[in-house]
CSV table of C-alpha atoms and ligand atoms in Angstrom, one decimal:
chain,number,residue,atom,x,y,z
A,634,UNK,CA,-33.6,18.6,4.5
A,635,UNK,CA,-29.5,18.6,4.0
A,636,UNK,CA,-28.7,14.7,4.3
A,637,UNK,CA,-26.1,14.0,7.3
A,638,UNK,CA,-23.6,10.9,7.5
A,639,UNK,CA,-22.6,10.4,10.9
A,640,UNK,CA,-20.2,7.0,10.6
A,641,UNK,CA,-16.6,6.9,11.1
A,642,UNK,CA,-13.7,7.2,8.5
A,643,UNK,CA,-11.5,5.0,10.6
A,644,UNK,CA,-13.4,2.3,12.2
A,645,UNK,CA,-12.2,-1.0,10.5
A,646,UNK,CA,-14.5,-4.1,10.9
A,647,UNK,CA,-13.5,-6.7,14.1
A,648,UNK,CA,-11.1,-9.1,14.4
A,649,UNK,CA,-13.0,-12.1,13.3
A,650,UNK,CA,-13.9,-14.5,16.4
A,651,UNK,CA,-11.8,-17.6,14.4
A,652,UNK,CA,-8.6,-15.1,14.6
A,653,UNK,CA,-9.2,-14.3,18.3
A,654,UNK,CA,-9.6,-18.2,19.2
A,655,UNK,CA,-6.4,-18.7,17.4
A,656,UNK,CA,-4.8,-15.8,18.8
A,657,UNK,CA,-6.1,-16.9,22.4
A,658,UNK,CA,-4.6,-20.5,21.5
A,659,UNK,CA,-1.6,-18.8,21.1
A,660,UNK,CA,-1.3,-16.8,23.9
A,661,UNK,CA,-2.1,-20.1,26.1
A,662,UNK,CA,0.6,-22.0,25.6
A,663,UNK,CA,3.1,-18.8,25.0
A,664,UNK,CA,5.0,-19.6,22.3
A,665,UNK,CA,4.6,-16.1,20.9
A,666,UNK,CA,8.3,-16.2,18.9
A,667,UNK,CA,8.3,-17.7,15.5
A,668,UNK,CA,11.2,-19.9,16.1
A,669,UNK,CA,9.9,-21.3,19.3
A,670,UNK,CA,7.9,-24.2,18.7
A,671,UNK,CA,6.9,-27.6,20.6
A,672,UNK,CA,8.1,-30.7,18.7
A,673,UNK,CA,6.3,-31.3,15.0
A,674,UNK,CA,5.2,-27.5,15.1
A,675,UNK,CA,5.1,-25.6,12.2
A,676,UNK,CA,4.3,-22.1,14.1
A,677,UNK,CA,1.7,-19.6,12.8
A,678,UNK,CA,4.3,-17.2,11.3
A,679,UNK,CA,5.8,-20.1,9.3
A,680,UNK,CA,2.3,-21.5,7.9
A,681,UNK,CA,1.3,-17.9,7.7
A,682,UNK,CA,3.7,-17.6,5.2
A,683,UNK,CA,2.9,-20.4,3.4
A,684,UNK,CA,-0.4,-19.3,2.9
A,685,UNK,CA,0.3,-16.2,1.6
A,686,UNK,CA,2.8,-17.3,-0.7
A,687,UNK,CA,0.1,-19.3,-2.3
A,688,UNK,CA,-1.9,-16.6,-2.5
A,689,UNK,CA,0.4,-14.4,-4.4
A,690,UNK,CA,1.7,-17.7,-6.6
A,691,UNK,CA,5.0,-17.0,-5.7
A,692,UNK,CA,7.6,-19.4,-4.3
A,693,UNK,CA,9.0,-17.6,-1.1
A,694,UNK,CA,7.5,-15.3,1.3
A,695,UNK,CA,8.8,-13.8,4.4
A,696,UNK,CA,6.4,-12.1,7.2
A,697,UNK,CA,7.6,-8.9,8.9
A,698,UNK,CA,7.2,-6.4,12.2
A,699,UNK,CA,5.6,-4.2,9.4
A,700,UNK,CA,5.3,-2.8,5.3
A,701,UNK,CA,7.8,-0.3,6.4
A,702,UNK,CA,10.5,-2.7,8.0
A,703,UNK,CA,9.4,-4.7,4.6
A,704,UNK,CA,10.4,-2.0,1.9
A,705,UNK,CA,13.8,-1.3,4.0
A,706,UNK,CA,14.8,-5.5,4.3
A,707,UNK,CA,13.6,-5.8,0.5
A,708,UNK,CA,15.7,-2.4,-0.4
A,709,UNK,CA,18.7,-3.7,1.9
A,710,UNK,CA,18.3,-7.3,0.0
A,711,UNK,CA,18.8,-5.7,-3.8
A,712,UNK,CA,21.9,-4.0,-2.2
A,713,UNK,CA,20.7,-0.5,-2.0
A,714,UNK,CA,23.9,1.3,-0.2
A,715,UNK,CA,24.5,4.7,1.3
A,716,UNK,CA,24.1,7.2,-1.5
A,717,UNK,CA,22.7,5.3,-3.8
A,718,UNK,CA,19.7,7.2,-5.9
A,719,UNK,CA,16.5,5.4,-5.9
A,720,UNK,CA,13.9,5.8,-8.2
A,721,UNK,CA,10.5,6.4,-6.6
A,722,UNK,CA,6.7,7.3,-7.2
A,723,UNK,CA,6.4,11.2,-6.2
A,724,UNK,CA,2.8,10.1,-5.0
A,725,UNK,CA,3.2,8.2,-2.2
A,726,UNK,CA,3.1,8.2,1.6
A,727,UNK,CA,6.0,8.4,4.0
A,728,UNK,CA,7.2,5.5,4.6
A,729,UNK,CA,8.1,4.9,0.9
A,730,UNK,CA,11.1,7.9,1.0
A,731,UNK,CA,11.6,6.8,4.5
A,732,UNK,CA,12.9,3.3,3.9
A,733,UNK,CA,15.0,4.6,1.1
A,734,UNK,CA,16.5,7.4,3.5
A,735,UNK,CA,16.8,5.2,6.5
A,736,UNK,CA,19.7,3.4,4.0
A,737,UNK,CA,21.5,6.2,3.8
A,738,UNK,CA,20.7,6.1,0.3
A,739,UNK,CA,18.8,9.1,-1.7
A,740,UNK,CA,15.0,8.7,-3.3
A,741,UNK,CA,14.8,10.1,-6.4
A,742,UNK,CA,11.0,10.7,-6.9
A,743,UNK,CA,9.2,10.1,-10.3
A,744,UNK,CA,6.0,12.2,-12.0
A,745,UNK,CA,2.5,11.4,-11.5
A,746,UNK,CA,-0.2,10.9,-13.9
A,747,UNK,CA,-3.6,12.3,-14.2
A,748,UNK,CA,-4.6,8.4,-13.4
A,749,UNK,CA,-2.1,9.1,-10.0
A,750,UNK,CA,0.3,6.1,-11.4
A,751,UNK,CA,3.5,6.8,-12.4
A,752,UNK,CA,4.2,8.4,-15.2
A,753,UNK,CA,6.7,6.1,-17.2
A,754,UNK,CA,7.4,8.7,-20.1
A,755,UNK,CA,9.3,10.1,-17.1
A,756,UNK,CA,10.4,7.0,-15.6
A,757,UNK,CA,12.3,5.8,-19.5
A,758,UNK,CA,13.4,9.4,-19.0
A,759,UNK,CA,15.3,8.9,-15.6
A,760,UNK,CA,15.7,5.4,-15.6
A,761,UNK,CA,19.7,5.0,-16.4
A,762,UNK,CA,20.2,7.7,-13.3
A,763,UNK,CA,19.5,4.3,-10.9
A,764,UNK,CA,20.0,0.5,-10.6
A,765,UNK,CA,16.5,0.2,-8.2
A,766,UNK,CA,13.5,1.6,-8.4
A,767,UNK,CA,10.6,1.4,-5.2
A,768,UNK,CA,7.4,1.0,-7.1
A,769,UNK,CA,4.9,2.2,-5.2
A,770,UNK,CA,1.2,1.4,-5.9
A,771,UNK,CA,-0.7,4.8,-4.2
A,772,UNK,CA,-4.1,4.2,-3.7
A,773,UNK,CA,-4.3,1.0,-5.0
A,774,UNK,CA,-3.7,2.5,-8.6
A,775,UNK,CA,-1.8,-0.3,-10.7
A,776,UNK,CA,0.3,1.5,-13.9
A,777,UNK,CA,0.6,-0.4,-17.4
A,778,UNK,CA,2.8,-3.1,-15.7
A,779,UNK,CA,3.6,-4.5,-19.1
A,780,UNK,CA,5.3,-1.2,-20.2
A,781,UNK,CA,6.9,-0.7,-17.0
A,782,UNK,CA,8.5,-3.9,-17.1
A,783,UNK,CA,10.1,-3.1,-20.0
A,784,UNK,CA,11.1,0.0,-19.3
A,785,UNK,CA,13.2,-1.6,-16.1
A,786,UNK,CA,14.8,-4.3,-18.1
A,787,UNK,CA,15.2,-2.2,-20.9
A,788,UNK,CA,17.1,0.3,-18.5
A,789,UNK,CA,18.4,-2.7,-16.2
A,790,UNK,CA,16.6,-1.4,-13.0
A,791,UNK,CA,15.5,-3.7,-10.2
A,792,UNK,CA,11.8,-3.4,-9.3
A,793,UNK,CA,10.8,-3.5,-5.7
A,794,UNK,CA,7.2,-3.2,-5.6
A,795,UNK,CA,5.3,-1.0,-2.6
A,796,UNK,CA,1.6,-3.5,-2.5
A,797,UNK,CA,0.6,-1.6,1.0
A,798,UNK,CA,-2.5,-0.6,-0.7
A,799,UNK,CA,-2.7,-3.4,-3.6
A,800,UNK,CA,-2.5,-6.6,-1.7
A,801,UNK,CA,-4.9,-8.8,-3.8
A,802,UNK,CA,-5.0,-6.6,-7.1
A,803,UNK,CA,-4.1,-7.4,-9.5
A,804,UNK,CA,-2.7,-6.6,-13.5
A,805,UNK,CA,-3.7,-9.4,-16.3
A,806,UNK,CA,-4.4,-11.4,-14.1
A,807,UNK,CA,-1.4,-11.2,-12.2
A,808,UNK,CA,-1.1,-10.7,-8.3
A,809,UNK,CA,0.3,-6.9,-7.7
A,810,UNK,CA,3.6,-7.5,-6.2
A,811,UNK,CA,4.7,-10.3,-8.6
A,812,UNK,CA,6.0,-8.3,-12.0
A,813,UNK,CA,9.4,-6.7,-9.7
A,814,UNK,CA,12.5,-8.8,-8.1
A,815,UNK,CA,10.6,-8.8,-4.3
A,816,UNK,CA,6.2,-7.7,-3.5
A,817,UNK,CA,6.0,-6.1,0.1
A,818,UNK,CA,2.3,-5.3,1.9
A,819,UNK,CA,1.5,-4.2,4.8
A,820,UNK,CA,-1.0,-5.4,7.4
A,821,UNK,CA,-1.2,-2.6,9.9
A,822,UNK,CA,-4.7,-2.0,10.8
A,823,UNK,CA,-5.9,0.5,7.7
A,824,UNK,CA,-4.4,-2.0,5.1
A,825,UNK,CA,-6.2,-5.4,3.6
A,826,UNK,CA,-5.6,-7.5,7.0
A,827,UNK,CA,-5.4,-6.2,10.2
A,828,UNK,CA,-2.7,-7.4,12.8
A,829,UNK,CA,-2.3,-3.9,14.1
A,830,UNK,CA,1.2,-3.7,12.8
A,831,UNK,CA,3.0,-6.2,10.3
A,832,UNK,CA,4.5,-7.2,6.7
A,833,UNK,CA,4.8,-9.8,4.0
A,834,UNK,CA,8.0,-9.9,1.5
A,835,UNK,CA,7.3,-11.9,-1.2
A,836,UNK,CA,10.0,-12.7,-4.5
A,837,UNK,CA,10.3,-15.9,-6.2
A,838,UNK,CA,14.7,-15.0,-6.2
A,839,UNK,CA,16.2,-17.2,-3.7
A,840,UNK,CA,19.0,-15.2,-2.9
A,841,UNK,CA,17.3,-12.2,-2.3
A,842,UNK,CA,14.7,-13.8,0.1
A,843,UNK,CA,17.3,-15.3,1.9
A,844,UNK,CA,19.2,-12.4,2.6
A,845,UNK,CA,15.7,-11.1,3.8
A,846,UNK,CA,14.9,-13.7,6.1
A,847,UNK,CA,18.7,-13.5,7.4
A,848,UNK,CA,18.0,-10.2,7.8
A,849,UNK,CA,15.0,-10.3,9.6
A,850,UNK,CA,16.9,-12.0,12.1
A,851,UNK,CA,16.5,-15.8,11.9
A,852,UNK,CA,20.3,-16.5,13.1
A,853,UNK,CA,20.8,-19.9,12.3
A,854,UNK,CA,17.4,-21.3,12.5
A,855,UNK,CA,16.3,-20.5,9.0
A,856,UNK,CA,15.2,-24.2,8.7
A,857,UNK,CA,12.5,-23.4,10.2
A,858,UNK,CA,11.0,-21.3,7.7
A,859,UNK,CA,8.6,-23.2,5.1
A,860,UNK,CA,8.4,-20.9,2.8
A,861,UNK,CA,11.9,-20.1,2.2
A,862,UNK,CA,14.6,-20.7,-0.6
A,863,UNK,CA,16.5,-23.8,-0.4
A,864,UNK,CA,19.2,-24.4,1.9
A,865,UNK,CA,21.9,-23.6,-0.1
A,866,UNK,CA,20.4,-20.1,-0.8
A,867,UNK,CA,21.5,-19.3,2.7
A,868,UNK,CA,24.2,-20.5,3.3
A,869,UNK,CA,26.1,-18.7,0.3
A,870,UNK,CA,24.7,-15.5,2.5
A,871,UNK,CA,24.6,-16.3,5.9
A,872,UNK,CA,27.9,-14.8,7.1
A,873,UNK,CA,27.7,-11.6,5.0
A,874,UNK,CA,23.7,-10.5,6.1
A,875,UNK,CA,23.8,-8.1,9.2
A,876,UNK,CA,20.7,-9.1,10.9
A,877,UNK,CA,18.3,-5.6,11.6
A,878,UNK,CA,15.3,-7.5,13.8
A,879,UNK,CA,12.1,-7.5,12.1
A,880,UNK,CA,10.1,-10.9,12.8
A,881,UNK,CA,7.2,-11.3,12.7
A,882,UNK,CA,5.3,-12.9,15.7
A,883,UNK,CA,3.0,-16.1,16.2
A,884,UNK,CA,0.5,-14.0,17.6
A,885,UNK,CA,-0.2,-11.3,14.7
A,886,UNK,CA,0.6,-14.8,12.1
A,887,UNK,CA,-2.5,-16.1,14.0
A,888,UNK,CA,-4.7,-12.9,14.0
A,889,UNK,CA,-3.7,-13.1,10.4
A,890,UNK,CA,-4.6,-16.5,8.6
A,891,UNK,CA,-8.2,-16.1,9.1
A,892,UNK,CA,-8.5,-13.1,7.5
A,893,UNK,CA,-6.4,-14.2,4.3
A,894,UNK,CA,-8.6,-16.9,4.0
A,895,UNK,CA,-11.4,-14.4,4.0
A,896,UNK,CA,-9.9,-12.1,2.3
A,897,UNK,CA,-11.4,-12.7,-1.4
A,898,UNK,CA,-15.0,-11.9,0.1
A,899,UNK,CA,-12.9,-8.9,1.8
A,900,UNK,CA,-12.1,-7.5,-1.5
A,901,UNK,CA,-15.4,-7.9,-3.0
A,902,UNK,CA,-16.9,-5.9,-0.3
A,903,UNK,CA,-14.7,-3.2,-1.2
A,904,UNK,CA,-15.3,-3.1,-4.7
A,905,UNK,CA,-18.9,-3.1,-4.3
A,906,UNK,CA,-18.4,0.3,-1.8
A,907,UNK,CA,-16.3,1.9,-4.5
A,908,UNK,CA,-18.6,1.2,-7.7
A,909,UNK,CA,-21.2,3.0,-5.2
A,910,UNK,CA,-19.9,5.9,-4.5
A,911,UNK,CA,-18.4,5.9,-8.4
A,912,UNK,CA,-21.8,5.5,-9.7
A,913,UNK,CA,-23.2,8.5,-7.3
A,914,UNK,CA,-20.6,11.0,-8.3
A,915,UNK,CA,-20.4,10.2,-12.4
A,916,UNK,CA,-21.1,13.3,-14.3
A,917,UNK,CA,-20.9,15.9,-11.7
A,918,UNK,CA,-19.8,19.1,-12.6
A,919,UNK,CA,-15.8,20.2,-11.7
A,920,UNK,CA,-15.4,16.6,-10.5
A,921,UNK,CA,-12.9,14.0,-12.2
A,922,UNK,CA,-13.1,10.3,-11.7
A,923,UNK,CA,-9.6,8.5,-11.4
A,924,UNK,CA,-10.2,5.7,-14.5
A,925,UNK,CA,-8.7,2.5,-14.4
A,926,UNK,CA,-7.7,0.2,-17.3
A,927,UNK,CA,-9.2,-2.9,-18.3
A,928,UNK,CA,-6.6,-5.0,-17.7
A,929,UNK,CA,-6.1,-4.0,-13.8
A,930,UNK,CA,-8.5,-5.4,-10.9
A,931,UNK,CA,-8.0,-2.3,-8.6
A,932,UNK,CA,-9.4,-2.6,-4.5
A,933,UNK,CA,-11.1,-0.2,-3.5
A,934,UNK,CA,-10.3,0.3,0.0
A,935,UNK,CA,-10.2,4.0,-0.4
A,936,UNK,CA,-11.6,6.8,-2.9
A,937,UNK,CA,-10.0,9.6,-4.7
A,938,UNK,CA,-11.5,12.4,-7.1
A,939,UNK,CA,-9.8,15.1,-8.9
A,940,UNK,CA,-11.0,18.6,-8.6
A,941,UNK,CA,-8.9,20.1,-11.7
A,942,UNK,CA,-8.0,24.0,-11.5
A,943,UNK,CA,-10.1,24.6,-8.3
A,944,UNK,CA,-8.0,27.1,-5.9
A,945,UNK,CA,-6.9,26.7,-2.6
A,946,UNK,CA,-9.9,28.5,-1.3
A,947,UNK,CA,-12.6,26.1,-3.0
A,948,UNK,CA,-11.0,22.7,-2.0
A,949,UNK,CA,-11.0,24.7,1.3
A,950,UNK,CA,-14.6,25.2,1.3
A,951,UNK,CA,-15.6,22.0,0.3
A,952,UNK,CA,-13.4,20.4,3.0
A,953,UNK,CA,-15.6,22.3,5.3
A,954,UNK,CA,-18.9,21.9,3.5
A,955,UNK,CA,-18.3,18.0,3.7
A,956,UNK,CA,-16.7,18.2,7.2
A,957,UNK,CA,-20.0,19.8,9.0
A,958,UNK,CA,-22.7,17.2,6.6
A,959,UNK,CA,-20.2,13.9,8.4
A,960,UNK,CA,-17.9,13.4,5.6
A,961,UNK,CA,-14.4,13.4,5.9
A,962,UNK,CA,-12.2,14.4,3.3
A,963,UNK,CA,-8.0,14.1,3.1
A,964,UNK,CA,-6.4,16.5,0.6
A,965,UNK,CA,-3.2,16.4,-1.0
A,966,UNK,CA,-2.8,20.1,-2.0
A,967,UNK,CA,-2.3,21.4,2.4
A,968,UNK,CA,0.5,23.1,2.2
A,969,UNK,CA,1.3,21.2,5.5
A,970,UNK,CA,1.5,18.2,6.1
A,971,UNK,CA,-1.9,16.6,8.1
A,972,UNK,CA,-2.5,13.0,9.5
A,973,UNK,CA,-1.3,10.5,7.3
A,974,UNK,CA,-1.2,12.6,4.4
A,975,UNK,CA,2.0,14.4,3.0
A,976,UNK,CA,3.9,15.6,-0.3
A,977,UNK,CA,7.2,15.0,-1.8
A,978,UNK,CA,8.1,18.5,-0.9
A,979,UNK,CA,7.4,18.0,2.6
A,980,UNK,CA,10.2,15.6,2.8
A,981,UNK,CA,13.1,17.4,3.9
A,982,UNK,CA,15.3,15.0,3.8
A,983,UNK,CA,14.3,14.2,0.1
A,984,UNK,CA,15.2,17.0,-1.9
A,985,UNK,CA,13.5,17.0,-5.1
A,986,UNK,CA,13.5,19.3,-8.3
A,987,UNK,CA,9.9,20.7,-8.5
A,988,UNK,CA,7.8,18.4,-10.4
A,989,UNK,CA,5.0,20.3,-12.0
A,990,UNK,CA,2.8,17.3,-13.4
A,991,UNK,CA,2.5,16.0,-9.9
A,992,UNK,CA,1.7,19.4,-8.3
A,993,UNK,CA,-1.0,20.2,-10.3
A,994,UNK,CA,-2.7,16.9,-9.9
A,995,UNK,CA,-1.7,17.0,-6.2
A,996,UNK,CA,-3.1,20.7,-5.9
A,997,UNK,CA,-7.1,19.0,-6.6
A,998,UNK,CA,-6.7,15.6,-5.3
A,999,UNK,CA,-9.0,14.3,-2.7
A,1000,UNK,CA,-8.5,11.5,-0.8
A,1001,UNK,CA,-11.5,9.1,1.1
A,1002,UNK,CA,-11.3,6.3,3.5
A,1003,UNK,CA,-13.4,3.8,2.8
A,1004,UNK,CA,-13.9,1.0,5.7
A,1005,UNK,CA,-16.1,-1.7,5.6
A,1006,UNK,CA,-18.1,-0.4,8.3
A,1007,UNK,CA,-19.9,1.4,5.7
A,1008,UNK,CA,-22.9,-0.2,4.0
A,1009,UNK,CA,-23.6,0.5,0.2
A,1010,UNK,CA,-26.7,2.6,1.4
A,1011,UNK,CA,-23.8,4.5,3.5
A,1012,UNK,CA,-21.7,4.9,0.6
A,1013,UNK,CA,-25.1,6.1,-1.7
A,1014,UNK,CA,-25.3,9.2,1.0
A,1015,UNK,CA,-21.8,9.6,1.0
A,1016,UNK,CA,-22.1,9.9,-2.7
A,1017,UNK,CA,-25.0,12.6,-2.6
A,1018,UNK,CA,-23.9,14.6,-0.1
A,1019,UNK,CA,-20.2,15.2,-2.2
A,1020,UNK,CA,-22.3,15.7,-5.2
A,1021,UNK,CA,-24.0,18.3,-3.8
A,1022,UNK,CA,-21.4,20.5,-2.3
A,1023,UNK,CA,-19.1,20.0,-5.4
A,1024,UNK,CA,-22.0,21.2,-7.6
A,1025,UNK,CA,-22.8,23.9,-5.7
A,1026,UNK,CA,-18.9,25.6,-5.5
A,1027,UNK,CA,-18.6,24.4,-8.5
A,1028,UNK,CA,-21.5,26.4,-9.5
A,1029,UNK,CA,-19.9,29.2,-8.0
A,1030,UNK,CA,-17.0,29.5,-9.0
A,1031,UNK,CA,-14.8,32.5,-11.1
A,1032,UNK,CA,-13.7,31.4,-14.1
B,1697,PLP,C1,1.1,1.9,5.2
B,1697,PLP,C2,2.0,2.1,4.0
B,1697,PLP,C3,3.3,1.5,4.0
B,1697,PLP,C4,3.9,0.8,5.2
B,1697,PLP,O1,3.2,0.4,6.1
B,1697,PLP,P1,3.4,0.2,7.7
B,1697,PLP,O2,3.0,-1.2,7.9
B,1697,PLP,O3,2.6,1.2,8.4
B,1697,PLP,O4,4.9,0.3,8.0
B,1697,PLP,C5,4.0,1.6,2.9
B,1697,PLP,N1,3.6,2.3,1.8
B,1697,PLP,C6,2.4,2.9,1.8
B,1697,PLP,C7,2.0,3.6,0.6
B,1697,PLP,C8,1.6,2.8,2.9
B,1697,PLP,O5,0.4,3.5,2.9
């Protein structure tokens, strides 16, 4: 009998009923705007912040409307200007190029490995052509962060670091979104937490978060904040920041705080999935696992394989094989653009040399949700049911 999986790829686990009482509380006495608070309130945004900054061990944090608003605020607090290059994974997802774009200013994308980091051979190589670079952590995949480091301060380059799919990774021991100048994550509803949309900012530079937070629109009520830089920090700013809107609310910062207090166990979970189906698919034929090094705690909140030298017709027929057996697969060889998932080349607005490196990994990458809806035994079918259908086109293919 052909096994069948029939969960889904995008249901995320519910809001947990502490963050819906606090997100009720909220609601009932309507103070829904960060800044407006009853006498001796801190506000959820502001303890929200707190929280997360002591996650991350770094001194300031900002929350945000979302990771997107976040990458464009920590991009607009380095300086970034109209027409300024800015160095860039090639790998990524579209809101990476777009916040660089939606500056005016021009991304400058940077080869992938066969680990689907960036490649920093070509980083050293580009690195005097920029003064920022947007680090962005696809996939959770964290590069040597040592070398990379040195490579920036070697070449002078500001680090902004994309955590969207890394918040609670980490390299050495070391949070991901603590080795550039600012860490921005995301907690739109696919990411680590869930508040439907929304975005952290972390740095421990107190001018650049204060010309976040002045940013984000705090007009003169930066006091409030309690994890912000100190005083003076905004003041030496506060006339020169033009404020682009991008709070975030107490009602999301409440939806929010129980799940960062969970989210260790979170994290866990998601490992465990991901060592499943790792374990299930190690040693089958045509297929290539995506290795991590030792000194990197990925999260596995989503799967990738390489399918090296298979044509467009065979990743075709997989897609297929899996699609009809329940299992959904995202690929990042379509020549068009589907869903979430899109290429360098796609961007029009970001014209790019070719970059062969990347297109051949990109050509036989696969991509897999992996939500915590799914139980291990889930993520053992999963596993067999891939196996299978690689092994069999594998089997039949021309070489
Ligand atoms: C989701 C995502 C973002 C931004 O997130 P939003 O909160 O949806 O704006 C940034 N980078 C990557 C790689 C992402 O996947």
């Amino acid at each position: 009998m052909t096994e069948q999986f029939d969960g889904s790829f995008t249901q995320q686990e519910p809001i947990p009923e502490e963050a819906i009482a606090a997100a009720t509380e909220v609601m009932r006495h309507g103070r829904l705007h960060r800044y407006n608070l009853a006498a001796g309130e801190a506000g959820e945004t502001a303890l929200l912040e707190q929280e997360f900054a002591a996650f991350t061990g770094a001194r300031y944090c900002l929350a945000v409307a979302s990771g997107g608003y976040a990458l464009g605020a920590a991009l607009r607090a380095v300086g970034v200007a109209p027409g300024d290059p800015v160095l860039t994974n090639a790998f990524t997802l579209a809101p990476v190029p777009g916040a660089i774009a939606a500056l005016g200013a021009r991304p400058v994308f940077v080869e992938t490995t066969e680990d689907l980091v960036i490649d920093l051979d070509d980083l050293a190589a580009r690195a005097g052509a920029a003064r920022v670079l947007l680090l962005s952590h696809m996939r959770g995949h964290v590069c040597d962060m040592d070398r990379l480091m040195e490579i920036a301060d070697a070449a002078g380059l500001i680090v902004v670091e994309d955590c969207a799919h890394t918040m609670g990774a980490t390299w050495r021991g070391v949070q991901s979104g603590r080795h550039g100048a600012l860490g921005c994550y995301s907690t739109q509803t696919y990411k680590h937490l869930n508040s439907g949309e929304g975005g952290l900012i972390v740095s421990d530079d107190a001018d650049l978060i204060a010309r976040a937070v002045l940013g984000s629109g705090s007009y003169m009520l930066y006091e409030r904040h309690l994890a912000g830089p100190p005083l003076d920090a905004y003041e030496r700013a506060k006339l020169d920041v033009p404020n682009v809107s991008g709070r975030m609310d107490n009602l999301r910062a409440a939806i929010l705080r129980p799940q960062l207090a969970r989210l260790p166990e979170k994290l866990a979970a998601w490992n465990a999935r991901h060592d499943t189906l790792e374990a299930g698919l190690r040693g089958t034929p045509g297929l290539r696992l995506v290795e991590r090094p030792s000194e990197a705690v990925r999260i596995g909140s989503s799967f990738q394989f390489l399918l090296p030298g298979w044509s467009g017709d065979e990743v075709r027929a997989l897609l297929a094989a899996c699609a009809a057996r329940g299992v959904e697969l995202k690929w990042f060889g379509a020549a068009e653009p589907a869903a979430f998932t899109s290429r360098y080349d796609h961007w029009r607005y970001a014209e790019s040399d070719p970059l062969p490196r990347t297109d051949r990994i990109l050509a036989g990458l696969i991509d897999m949700r992996l939500p915590l809806t799914f139980s291990l035994e889930d993520c053992g079918l999963i596993a067999r049911i891939l196996r299978a259908e690689v092994t069999r086109i594998e089997a039949g293919r021309s070489r």
